[in-house]
CSV table of C-alpha atoms in Angstrom, one decimal:
chain,number,residue,atom,x,y,z
A,1,MET,CA,104.8,-37.1,149.5
A,2,LYS,CA,105.6,-37.6,153.2
A,3,SER,CA,102.0,-37.2,154.1
A,4,LEU,CA,101.1,-39.9,151.5
A,5,LYS,CA,103.7,-42.3,152.9
A,6,LEU,CA,102.3,-41.7,156.4
A,7,PHE,CA,98.8,-42.6,155.1
A,8,PHE,CA,100.1,-45.8,153.7
A,9,LEU,CA,101.8,-46.7,157.0
A,10,VAL,CA,98.9,-45.9,159.2
A,11,CYS,CA,96.3,-47.7,157.1
A,12,GLY,CA,98.6,-50.7,156.5
A,13,LEU,CA,98.8,-50.8,152.7
A,14,VAL,CA,101.3,-53.6,152.0
A,15,LEU,CA,102.0,-54.5,148.4
A,16,VAL,CA,102.9,-58.2,148.3
A,17,LEU,CA,102.5,-60.7,145.5
A,18,THR,CA,100.0,-63.4,146.5
A,19,GLN,CA,98.5,-65.0,143.4
A,20,LEU,CA,99.1,-65.5,139.7
A,21,ALA,CA,97.4,-63.4,137.2
A,22,SER,CA,94.8,-65.1,135.1
A,23,ALA,CA,93.1,-64.6,131.8
A,24,ILE,CA,89.7,-62.9,131.6
A,25,ASP,CA,86.5,-64.9,130.9
A,26,LYS,CA,84.6,-63.8,127.9
A,27,PRO,CA,80.8,-63.4,127.4
A,28,TYR,CA,79.1,-66.4,125.7
A,29,GLU,CA,75.8,-67.1,124.0
A,30,GLY,CA,73.0,-67.3,126.6
A,31,ILE,CA,75.1,-65.7,129.4
A,32,SER,CA,73.0,-64.5,132.4
A,33,ALA,CA,73.0,-60.9,133.5
A,34,ASP,CA,74.7,-61.8,136.8
A,35,GLU,CA,77.5,-63.7,135.1
A,36,LEU,CA,78.0,-60.9,132.5
A,37,MET,CA,78.3,-58.3,135.3
A,38,LYS,CA,80.8,-60.5,137.2
A,39,ILE,CA,83.1,-60.2,134.1
A,40,LYS,CA,82.5,-56.5,134.0
A,41,TYR,CA,83.6,-56.0,137.6
A,42,TYR,CA,86.5,-58.4,137.1
A,43,ILE,CA,87.8,-56.1,134.5
A,44,LYS,CA,87.0,-52.9,136.3
A,45,HIS,CA,88.9,-54.0,139.5
A,46,THR,CA,91.8,-55.4,137.4
A,47,LYS,CA,91.4,-58.8,139.0
A,48,PHE,CA,93.2,-60.2,136.0
A,49,ALA,CA,96.4,-58.9,137.5
A,50,GLN,CA,98.0,-59.5,140.9
A,51,ASP,CA,98.7,-55.8,141.2
A,52,TYR,CA,98.0,-52.6,139.3
A,53,GLN,CA,99.5,-49.2,139.3
A,54,SER,CA,98.8,-46.1,137.1
A,55,THR,CA,99.5,-42.4,136.9
A,56,GLY,CA,97.4,-39.9,135.1
A,57,HIS,CA,95.4,-36.7,134.9
A,58,VAL,CA,92.0,-35.5,136.0
A,59,TRP,CA,90.4,-32.6,134.2
A,60,LEU,CA,87.4,-30.8,135.7
A,61,ILE,CA,85.6,-28.8,132.9
A,62,THR,CA,82.7,-26.4,133.3
A,63,LYS,CA,80.0,-26.0,130.7
A,64,GLY,CA,81.7,-22.8,129.6
A,65,GLY,CA,85.0,-24.6,129.1
A,66,PHE,CA,87.0,-23.5,132.2
A,67,LYS,CA,89.4,-26.3,133.1
A,68,ARG,CA,91.0,-27.3,136.4
A,69,HIS,CA,93.8,-30.0,136.4
A,70,ARG,CA,94.9,-32.6,138.8
A,71,LYS,CA,97.5,-35.4,138.6
A,72,PHE,CA,97.1,-38.7,140.4
A,73,LEU,CA,98.5,-42.1,141.1
A,74,ARG,CA,96.5,-45.3,141.8
A,75,SER,CA,97.7,-48.6,143.2
A,76,ARG,CA,95.7,-51.8,143.7
A,77,ILE,CA,96.9,-55.2,145.1
A,78,THR,CA,94.8,-58.4,144.8
A,79,LEU,CA,95.3,-60.4,148.0
A,80,ASN,CA,92.4,-62.9,148.2
A,81,ARG,CA,93.8,-63.5,151.7
A,82,LYS,CA,92.1,-66.1,154.0
A,83,SER,CA,93.7,-64.9,157.2
A,84,ASP,CA,91.7,-61.6,157.3
A,85,GLY,CA,89.3,-62.1,154.4
A,86,ILE,CA,90.7,-59.2,152.4
A,87,ASP,CA,90.1,-59.5,148.6
A,88,TYR,CA,92.0,-56.4,147.5
A,89,LYS,CA,93.3,-53.0,148.6
A,90,ASP,CA,93.1,-49.9,146.5
A,91,VAL,CA,94.5,-46.4,146.9
A,92,VAL,CA,94.0,-43.3,144.8
A,93,ALA,CA,96.0,-40.1,145.6
A,94,PHE,CA,96.4,-36.7,144.1
A,95,THR,CA,100.1,-35.7,143.4
A,96,GLU,CA,99.5,-32.2,141.9
A,97,PRO,CA,98.7,-29.3,142.2
A,98,ARG,CA,100.1,-28.3,145.5
A,99,ASN,CA,96.8,-27.4,147.1
A,100,VAL,CA,95.5,-31.0,146.8
A,101,LYS,CA,98.8,-32.9,146.8
A,102,GLY,CA,98.6,-36.0,149.1
A,103,LEU,CA,94.7,-36.1,149.3
A,104,ALA,CA,94.0,-39.8,149.1
A,105,ILE,CA,91.4,-42.5,149.6
A,106,LEU,CA,92.2,-46.1,150.7
A,107,THR,CA,89.7,-48.9,150.3
A,108,TRP,CA,89.8,-52.4,151.6
A,109,THR,CA,87.4,-54.8,150.0
A,110,TYR,CA,86.6,-58.2,151.5
A,111,SER,CA,85.9,-61.6,149.9
A,112,ASP,CA,82.7,-62.0,152.0
A,113,PRO,CA,80.0,-60.0,150.1
A,114,LYS,CA,78.1,-59.5,153.4
A,115,LYS,CA,81.0,-57.6,154.9
A,116,GLU,CA,81.1,-53.9,154.0
A,117,GLN,CA,84.2,-52.4,152.7
A,118,ASP,CA,86.4,-50.2,154.8
A,119,ALA,CA,87.5,-46.8,153.3
A,120,TRP,CA,89.5,-43.9,154.7
A,121,LEU,CA,90.2,-40.4,153.4
A,122,TRP,CA,93.6,-38.9,154.2
A,123,LEU,CA,93.4,-35.1,154.5
A,124,PRO,CA,97.0,-33.8,154.3
A,125,SER,CA,96.2,-30.2,155.1
A,126,LEU,CA,94.7,-31.3,158.5
A,127,ARG,CA,97.0,-34.3,158.8
A,128,LYS,CA,93.9,-36.4,159.7
A,129,ILE,CA,92.3,-39.6,158.5
A,130,ARG,CA,88.5,-39.6,158.1
A,131,ARG,CA,86.7,-42.9,157.8
A,132,ILE,CA,84.2,-43.1,154.9
A,133,SER,CA,80.9,-44.9,155.7
A,134,GLN,CA,78.9,-46.8,153.1
A,135,SER,CA,76.2,-44.1,153.4
A,136,GLN,CA,78.7,-41.5,152.1
A,137,ALA,CA,79.4,-43.5,149.0
A,138,ASP,CA,77.2,-41.1,147.0
A,139,ASP,CA,79.5,-38.2,147.8
A,140,SER,CA,81.5,-36.6,145.0
A,141,PHE,CA,84.8,-38.4,144.5
A,142,MET,CA,87.5,-35.8,145.4
A,143,GLY,CA,85.5,-33.0,143.8
A,144,THR,CA,84.8,-34.8,140.5
A,145,ASP,CA,81.5,-35.6,138.8
A,146,PHE,CA,82.0,-39.3,139.7
A,147,THR,CA,80.7,-40.6,143.1
A,148,THR,CA,83.0,-42.4,145.5
A,149,GLU,CA,81.0,-45.5,144.9
A,150,GLU,CA,81.6,-45.3,141.1
A,151,ILE,CA,85.4,-45.1,141.5
A,152,THR,CA,86.2,-47.3,144.4
A,153,ILE,CA,83.4,-48.8,146.5
A,154,ARG,CA,80.6,-50.3,144.3
A,155,ARG,CA,80.7,-54.1,144.1
A,156,TRP,CA,78.9,-56.7,142.0
A,157,GLU,CA,76.7,-57.6,145.0
A,158,ASP,CA,75.4,-54.1,145.4
A,159,GLU,CA,72.9,-54.3,142.5
A,160,THR,CA,70.4,-56.5,140.7
A,161,TYR,CA,70.8,-57.1,137.0
A,162,GLU,CA,68.7,-57.8,133.9
A,163,ILE,CA,69.7,-58.0,130.3
A,164,ILE,CA,67.1,-55.8,128.5
A,165,GLY,CA,68.4,-56.0,125.0
A,166,ASN,CA,71.2,-56.3,122.4
A,167,LYS,CA,72.1,-53.2,120.4
A,168,LYS,CA,74.9,-51.6,118.3
A,169,PHE,CA,76.5,-48.7,120.2
A,170,GLU,CA,75.9,-45.4,118.3
A,171,GLY,CA,79.4,-44.2,119.3
A,172,TYR,CA,80.6,-41.8,121.9
A,173,HIS,CA,82.1,-38.5,120.7
A,174,SER,CA,84.5,-37.0,123.2
A,175,GLU,CA,84.7,-33.2,123.2
A,176,PHE,CA,88.0,-33.6,125.1
A,177,THR,CA,89.9,-35.8,122.6
A,178,GLY,CA,87.9,-34.9,119.5
A,179,LYS,CA,87.5,-38.7,118.7
A,180,THR,CA,84.4,-40.9,118.3
A,181,TYR,CA,84.7,-44.3,120.1
A,182,TYR,CA,83.1,-47.7,119.6
A,183,GLU,CA,80.7,-46.7,116.8
A,184,GLY,CA,78.7,-49.8,115.7
A,185,LEU,CA,80.0,-52.0,118.5
A,186,ASP,CA,77.7,-54.9,119.4
A,187,CYS,CA,76.6,-54.6,123.0
A,188,TYR,CA,74.5,-56.1,125.7
A,189,LEU,CA,72.2,-53.6,127.5
A,190,VAL,CA,72.0,-54.4,131.2
A,191,GLU,CA,69.6,-52.7,133.6
A,192,ALA,CA,71.3,-52.4,137.0
A,193,LYS,CA,69.3,-51.4,140.1
A,194,PRO,CA,70.7,-50.6,143.5
A,195,LYS,CA,69.7,-52.9,146.4
A,196,ARG,CA,70.1,-50.0,148.9
A,197,LYS,CA,66.8,-48.3,149.5
A,198,ASP,CA,66.5,-44.5,148.8
A,199,TRP,CA,69.8,-44.4,147.1
A,200,TYR,CA,71.0,-41.5,144.8
A,201,TYR,CA,70.1,-43.3,141.6
A,202,SER,CA,67.1,-45.5,140.5
A,203,LYS,CA,68.9,-47.5,137.8
A,204,ARG,CA,71.8,-47.6,135.4
A,205,ILE,CA,71.7,-48.7,131.8
A,206,VAL,CA,75.0,-50.3,131.2
A,207,TRP,CA,76.4,-50.9,127.7
A,208,ILE,CA,78.6,-54.1,127.7
A,209,ASN,CA,81.0,-55.0,124.9
A,210,LYS,CA,79.8,-58.4,123.6
A,211,ASN,CA,83.3,-59.4,122.8
A,212,THR,CA,85.1,-58.6,126.0
A,213,GLY,CA,82.5,-58.0,128.8
A,214,ALA,CA,83.8,-54.6,129.5
A,215,SER,CA,81.3,-51.8,130.2
A,216,ILE,CA,81.8,-48.9,127.8
A,217,PHE,CA,78.9,-46.6,128.7
A,218,ASP,CA,76.6,-46.0,131.6
A,219,GLU,CA,73.4,-44.0,131.6
A,220,ILE,CA,72.6,-43.1,135.2
A,221,TYR,CA,69.0,-42.2,136.2
A,222,ASP,CA,68.0,-40.2,139.3
A,223,THR,CA,65.3,-41.2,141.7
A,224,LEU,CA,62.6,-39.6,139.5
A,225,GLY,CA,63.7,-41.6,136.5
A,226,ARG,CA,65.4,-38.8,134.7
A,227,LYS,CA,68.8,-39.4,133.0
A,228,ALA,CA,71.2,-37.4,135.2
A,229,ARG,CA,74.7,-38.4,134.1
A,230,THR,CA,76.7,-40.5,131.7
A,231,ILE,CA,80.0,-42.3,132.1
A,232,PHE,CA,82.2,-43.4,129.1
A,233,ARG,CA,85.1,-45.8,129.4
A,234,GLU,CA,87.8,-46.6,126.9
A,235,TYR,CA,90.1,-49.7,127.3
A,236,GLN,CA,93.4,-50.8,125.8
A,237,GLU,CA,93.9,-54.5,125.3
A,238,TYR,CA,97.2,-56.0,126.4
A,239,GLU,CA,98.5,-59.5,126.3
A,240,LYS,CA,96.2,-62.3,127.6
A,241,GLY,CA,93.3,-60.0,126.9
A,242,TYR,CA,94.0,-57.7,129.8
A,243,LEU,CA,91.8,-54.6,129.6
A,244,PRO,CA,92.8,-51.7,131.8
A,245,GLN,CA,90.8,-48.5,131.4
A,246,THR,CA,92.7,-45.7,129.6
A,247,LEU,CA,90.0,-42.9,129.4
A,248,LEU,CA,87.0,-42.1,131.6
A,249,GLU,CA,84.5,-39.3,131.0
A,250,CYS,CA,81.7,-38.4,133.3
A,251,LYS,CA,79.1,-35.8,132.3
A,252,ASN,CA,76.5,-34.1,134.5
A,253,LEU,CA,73.6,-33.6,132.1
A,254,ARG,CA,72.0,-30.9,134.2
A,255,THR,CA,75.0,-28.7,134.7
A,256,GLY,CA,77.0,-29.6,131.7
A,257,HIS,CA,80.1,-30.1,133.9
A,258,ARG,CA,82.5,-32.9,132.9
A,259,THR,CA,85.3,-34.9,134.5
A,260,ILE,CA,87.9,-36.4,132.3
A,261,ILE,CA,90.4,-39.0,133.5
A,262,THR,CA,93.4,-39.9,131.3
A,263,PHE,CA,96.3,-42.2,132.0
A,264,ASP,CA,100.0,-41.7,131.4
A,265,GLU,CA,101.4,-45.0,132.5
A,266,ILE,CA,99.7,-48.3,133.6
């Protein structure tokens, strides 16, 4: 953990309390796609809390069922600071097994939507920090089926949105847990397209819970319009309607490889 502490010191991650937590807005009749997705991102980045910390597990599973396991910790602090314009800081680090322990990514997100985020990758084996550019946001996130953008960098301002329908969710069956989630749930269907040209996906179809505004399922299409991956999210509702994610599953539809993220403590 010494390497991880050094990473925090070098990058200046300071956890301080700066604002009161607030309740989450809910979708309403006639809501626009833009406003709906603002709620979605508010939930994703836990903006309902002044700070957030979790520990959990990452499972990398091949089509044949071979599993690799990682443990991680994640910490996020909402600053909304006028002095330097920082909205929030977010760090994700692996804590087990030994060969990846200390590998971490730190992201600074700014209140000004025109200002690109700053992100750094700490490589403990080399004892080096590598800056991550926005053009590298399509890279695999620490060897998983998620991209770096999907876990840390993507913001509301990065896409355009259109509500394309209302539909009951058919349910998502997890091979990992053996459970079926959100069957029959009323959802908005939102088409999200990247503003960046020649990006790694052409669009996402996002299933949004009509009651909470949380995204439960993403269908991600490649540049040729083929469905390439899916992402499922489960949430646990706490007091004041707080909705931290408790399970994430990403599946590559071409290779059959899956990444499962579960949480021990939030």
